[in-house]
Short mmCIF file of C-alpha atoms in Angstrom, two decimals:
data_model
loop_
_atom_site.label_atom_id
_atom_site.label_comp_id
_atom_site.label_asym_id
_atom_site.label_seq_id
_atom_site.Cartn_x
_atom_site.Cartn_y
_atom_site.Cartn_z
CA MET G 1 81.97 138.64 39.09
CA ASN G 2 81.14 142.10 40.40
CA TYR G 3 80.84 142.65 44.13
CA ALA G 4 79.72 145.58 46.23
CA GLY G 5 81.55 145.94 49.52
CA ILE G 6 79.62 147.86 52.17
CA LEU G 7 81.61 149.30 55.07
CA ALA G 8 79.22 149.16 58.02
CA GLY G 9 81.53 148.58 60.96
CA GLY G 10 81.54 152.06 62.49
CA ILE G 11 79.96 152.99 65.79
CA GLY G 12 78.91 156.52 64.77
CA SER G 13 80.43 158.29 67.76
CA ARG G 14 79.83 161.74 66.25
CA MET G 15 76.11 161.03 66.05
CA GLU G 16 75.90 160.55 69.84
CA SER G 17 73.36 157.77 69.36
CA LYS G 18 72.83 154.62 71.42
CA ILE G 19 73.12 152.53 68.26
CA PRO G 20 75.55 152.88 65.32
CA LYS G 21 74.36 155.39 62.74
CA GLN G 22 73.95 152.79 60.00
CA PHE G 23 71.01 151.36 61.95
CA LEU G 24 69.23 154.69 62.40
CA LYS G 25 66.15 155.25 60.27
CA ILE G 26 65.50 157.82 57.57
CA ALA G 27 61.81 158.18 56.79
CA GLY G 28 61.16 154.89 58.59
CA ILE G 29 63.85 152.79 56.85
CA PRO G 30 67.28 152.05 58.36
CA ILE G 31 70.29 153.57 56.59
CA ILE G 32 71.89 150.13 56.17
CA VAL G 33 68.78 148.83 54.38
CA ARG G 34 68.69 151.79 52.00
CA THR G 35 72.36 151.43 51.12
CA ILE G 36 72.29 147.67 50.56
CA ASN G 37 69.13 147.87 48.45
CA ALA G 38 70.74 150.51 46.24
CA PHE G 39 73.45 148.01 45.27
CA LEU G 40 71.14 145.00 45.07
CA SER G 41 69.08 147.01 42.58
CA SER G 42 72.06 147.52 40.27
CA LYS G 43 72.45 145.27 37.24
CA TYR G 44 76.22 145.62 37.69
CA ILE G 45 76.28 143.92 41.10
CA ASP G 46 76.22 140.14 41.54
CA LYS G 47 76.77 139.97 45.31
CA VAL G 48 77.10 142.29 48.29
CA ILE G 49 79.69 141.78 51.02
CA LEU G 50 78.74 143.52 54.24
CA ALA G 51 81.50 144.22 56.78
CA MET G 52 80.07 144.80 60.25
CA ASN G 53 81.23 145.27 63.81
CA PRO G 54 80.99 141.78 65.39
CA GLN G 55 79.23 143.23 68.44
CA TRP G 56 76.40 144.50 66.26
CA MET G 57 76.27 141.69 63.71
CA ASP G 58 73.23 139.89 65.15
CA TYR G 59 71.38 143.19 65.43
CA GLY G 60 72.18 144.01 61.82
CA VAL G 61 71.17 140.60 60.50
CA ASN G 62 67.83 140.77 62.32
CA LEU G 63 67.25 144.24 60.89
CA LEU G 64 67.80 143.01 57.35
CA LYS G 65 65.28 140.23 57.93
CA GLU G 66 62.77 142.64 59.45
CA TYR G 67 62.87 144.83 56.34
CA ASP G 68 62.76 141.91 53.89
CA VAL G 69 66.19 142.52 52.38
CA ASP G 70 67.18 139.76 49.92
CA THR G 71 70.00 138.14 51.89
CA SER G 72 70.56 135.37 49.31
CA LYS G 73 73.09 137.65 47.58
CA ILE G 74 74.69 139.02 50.75
CA ILE G 75 77.82 137.76 52.49
CA ILE G 76 78.22 139.10 56.02
CA ILE G 77 81.70 139.33 57.52
CA SER G 78 83.45 141.01 60.44
CA GLY G 79 84.99 144.39 59.76
CA GLY G 80 88.59 145.20 60.66
CA THR G 81 89.91 147.46 63.38
CA THR G 82 90.27 150.28 60.81
CA ARG G 83 88.40 151.28 57.67
CA PHE G 84 91.26 150.09 55.48
CA LEU G 85 91.44 146.71 57.23
CA SER G 86 87.69 146.32 56.72
CA MET G 87 88.36 146.79 53.01
CA VAL G 88 91.06 144.12 53.19
CA ASN G 89 88.59 141.75 54.87
CA ILE G 90 86.08 142.38 52.10
CA VAL G 91 88.71 141.73 49.42
CA ASP G 92 89.66 138.48 51.15
CA ALA G 93 85.98 137.49 51.28
CA CYS G 94 85.71 138.07 47.52
CA ILE G 95 88.67 135.80 46.92
CA SER G 96 87.30 133.12 49.24
CA ASP G 97 83.92 133.26 47.51
CA SER G 98 84.95 133.03 43.86
CA GLY G 99 88.66 133.59 43.37
CA GLU G 100 90.68 136.65 42.38
CA ASP G 101 89.26 137.46 38.95
CA ASN G 102 86.60 139.82 40.29
CA TYR G 103 85.79 143.49 40.61
CA LEU G 104 84.83 145.23 43.82
CA CYS G 105 82.90 148.44 44.39
CA ILE G 106 83.57 149.66 47.95
CA HIS G 107 81.10 152.06 49.58
CA ASP G 108 80.43 153.59 52.98
CA CYS G 109 77.16 152.40 54.46
CA ALA G 110 76.53 155.95 55.69
CA ARG G 111 76.02 157.17 52.09
CA PRO G 112 72.56 155.69 51.42
CA PHE G 113 71.69 157.98 48.49
CA VAL G 114 74.25 156.59 46.04
CA SER G 115 72.65 156.60 42.60
CA GLN G 116 72.39 153.86 40.02
CA LYS G 117 74.28 156.14 37.62
CA ILE G 118 77.24 156.44 40.00
CA ILE G 119 77.42 152.66 40.40
CA ALA G 120 77.23 152.12 36.64
CA ASP G 121 79.81 154.83 35.92
CA ASN G 122 82.25 153.21 38.37
CA PHE G 123 82.28 149.94 36.45
CA ASN G 124 82.22 151.58 33.00
CA LEU G 125 85.17 153.90 33.73
CA LEU G 126 87.26 151.14 35.29
CA LYS G 127 88.26 149.87 31.83
CA ASP G 128 90.39 153.02 31.40
CA TYR G 129 92.11 153.13 34.82
CA ASP G 130 93.61 150.87 37.47
CA MET G 131 90.90 151.99 39.88
CA VAL G 132 88.25 154.69 40.03
CA THR G 133 86.96 156.90 42.80
CA THR G 134 83.80 158.98 42.99
CA SER G 135 84.34 162.70 43.63
CA ILE G 136 82.71 166.09 43.18
CA PRO G 137 84.36 169.45 42.42
CA THR G 138 84.52 171.70 45.45
CA ILE G 139 82.23 174.73 45.34
CA ASP G 140 84.17 176.49 48.08
CA THR G 141 87.61 178.04 48.08
CA VAL G 142 90.01 175.69 49.89
CA ILE G 143 92.84 176.96 52.07
CA ILE G 144 95.84 175.07 53.43
CA ALA G 145 96.85 175.76 57.03
CA GLU G 146 99.80 173.58 57.93
CA ASP G 147 99.63 174.47 61.62
CA GLY G 148 95.85 174.62 61.70
CA LYS G 149 95.92 178.32 62.50
CA GLU G 150 97.43 180.32 59.64
CA SER G 151 96.58 180.07 55.95
CA THR G 152 99.68 179.15 53.96
CA CYS G 153 98.26 178.23 50.56
CA VAL G 154 95.11 178.72 48.48
CA PRO G 155 95.03 175.99 45.78
CA GLU G 156 93.35 176.60 42.43
CA ARG G 157 89.73 175.65 43.09
CA SER G 158 89.22 174.01 39.69
CA THR G 159 91.76 171.32 40.64
CA ILE G 160 90.18 170.44 44.00
CA PHE G 161 87.68 167.61 44.37
CA CYS G 162 85.86 166.22 47.41
CA ASP G 163 86.03 162.44 47.47
CA GLN G 164 82.80 160.57 48.18
CA GLY G 165 82.86 156.95 47.16
CA PRO G 166 82.26 154.36 45.97
CA GLN G 167 85.69 153.25 44.78
CA THR G 168 86.04 150.35 42.36
CA PHE G 169 89.00 148.15 41.47
CA ASN G 170 90.18 144.71 40.42
CA VAL G 171 90.37 142.41 43.45
CA LYS G 172 93.60 140.67 42.44
CA GLN G 173 95.37 143.94 41.75
CA PHE G 174 94.34 145.35 45.12
CA LYS G 175 95.57 142.24 46.88
CA ASP G 176 98.88 142.28 45.03
CA ILE G 177 99.47 145.89 46.10
CA GLN G 178 98.29 145.31 49.65
CA ASN G 179 100.71 142.42 50.06
CA THR G 180 103.63 144.80 49.44
CA LEU G 181 102.63 147.32 52.13
CA THR G 182 104.64 147.98 55.24
CA GLN G 183 102.86 148.02 58.58
CA ALA G 184 103.23 151.82 58.68
CA GLU G 185 101.51 152.12 55.29
CA THR G 186 98.73 149.77 56.32
CA ASP G 187 98.15 151.86 59.43
CA ALA G 188 98.16 155.12 57.47
CA TYR G 189 95.75 154.27 54.66
CA MET G 190 92.04 155.02 55.03
CA GLU G 191 90.93 154.26 51.49
CA ALA G 192 92.24 152.70 48.29
CA GLY G 193 92.89 155.80 46.18
CA ARG G 194 95.92 157.03 48.09
CA MET G 195 97.44 153.54 48.07
CA TYR G 196 97.06 153.21 44.31
CA LEU G 197 98.53 156.67 43.65
CA GLU G 198 101.52 156.20 45.94
CA LYS G 199 102.29 152.88 44.28
CA GLY G 200 102.30 154.43 40.81
CA TYR G 201 98.88 153.39 39.53
CA HIS G 202 96.27 155.50 37.70
CA VAL G 203 93.06 156.55 39.44
CA GLY G 204 90.12 157.83 37.41
CA ILE G 205 87.43 160.13 38.75
CA VAL G 206 83.75 159.30 38.44
CA GLU G 207 81.53 162.36 38.69
CA GLY G 208 79.71 162.21 42.01
CA ASP G 209 76.47 163.73 43.17
CA ARG G 210 75.80 166.13 46.03
CA MET G 211 72.94 163.88 47.06
CA ASN G 212 75.53 161.18 47.74
CA PHE G 213 76.45 162.81 51.03
CA LYS G 214 77.64 160.99 54.14
CA ILE G 215 75.39 160.89 57.18
CA THR G 216 77.74 161.72 60.03
CA THR G 217 75.95 164.16 62.34
CA GLU G 218 72.44 164.91 63.59
CA PHE G 219 72.25 167.67 60.98
CA ASP G 220 72.88 165.18 58.16
CA LEU G 221 70.15 162.91 59.50
CA THR G 222 67.67 165.80 59.72
CA PHE G 223 68.64 166.97 56.22
CA ALA G 224 68.09 163.46 54.84
CA GLU G 225 64.64 163.32 56.46
CA LEU G 226 63.73 166.67 54.88
CA LEU G 227 64.94 165.56 51.47
CA LEU G 228 62.88 162.39 51.53
CA GLY G 229 59.88 164.27 52.84
CA ASN G 230 60.09 166.75 49.97
CA THR G 231 60.55 163.90 47.50
CA LYS G 232 57.35 162.24 48.74
CA GLN G 233 55.41 165.46 48.42
CA ASN G 234 56.64 166.11 44.90
#
């Protein structure tokens, strides 16, 4: 079975909003609704597991009902205290729902413009790698400043990618790796790619899309509104 895991437990502190950013609206529709519907629309997804902050769970559930989201294929769980632990909770929910022989596509709720092609490419490329991650080549020169003040290295731009998500992997394999982690490693990891690489596994890259940007600030929200407005006019 193929699952989508939506990370929606953040509070959006950088947005300076009274409600978490995943509940803010873009062109009249909440971000969380747009993101969930993108995965429910995919033929590759059987169920969606939504990890939310317990304090906002009732609010989120009511919002899904208000916007007629098909909740028959959605499992709602509490997120963890970190992004990585929310992923662990989603993996555990997959196992509880239908065992370990499943695949999971993890995605940040704050990236509502994920395309059907990206979702499909994640599952199709997974046959060649232990896990896959969605990334785009950088269009800017990247510099390394170890002390945050002085440039010490300028890597070759053609080898630099900006990671976006989603990331997709076999549930059992993830759990087997996670069970070997020390507490320090668990605390350090933010996403699955670094864990897989440091444990000797192979991570493939799915070509991302610049439209698959993360809504983090007021600028991102305004930009998203403008994009949708232009789309409607065209």
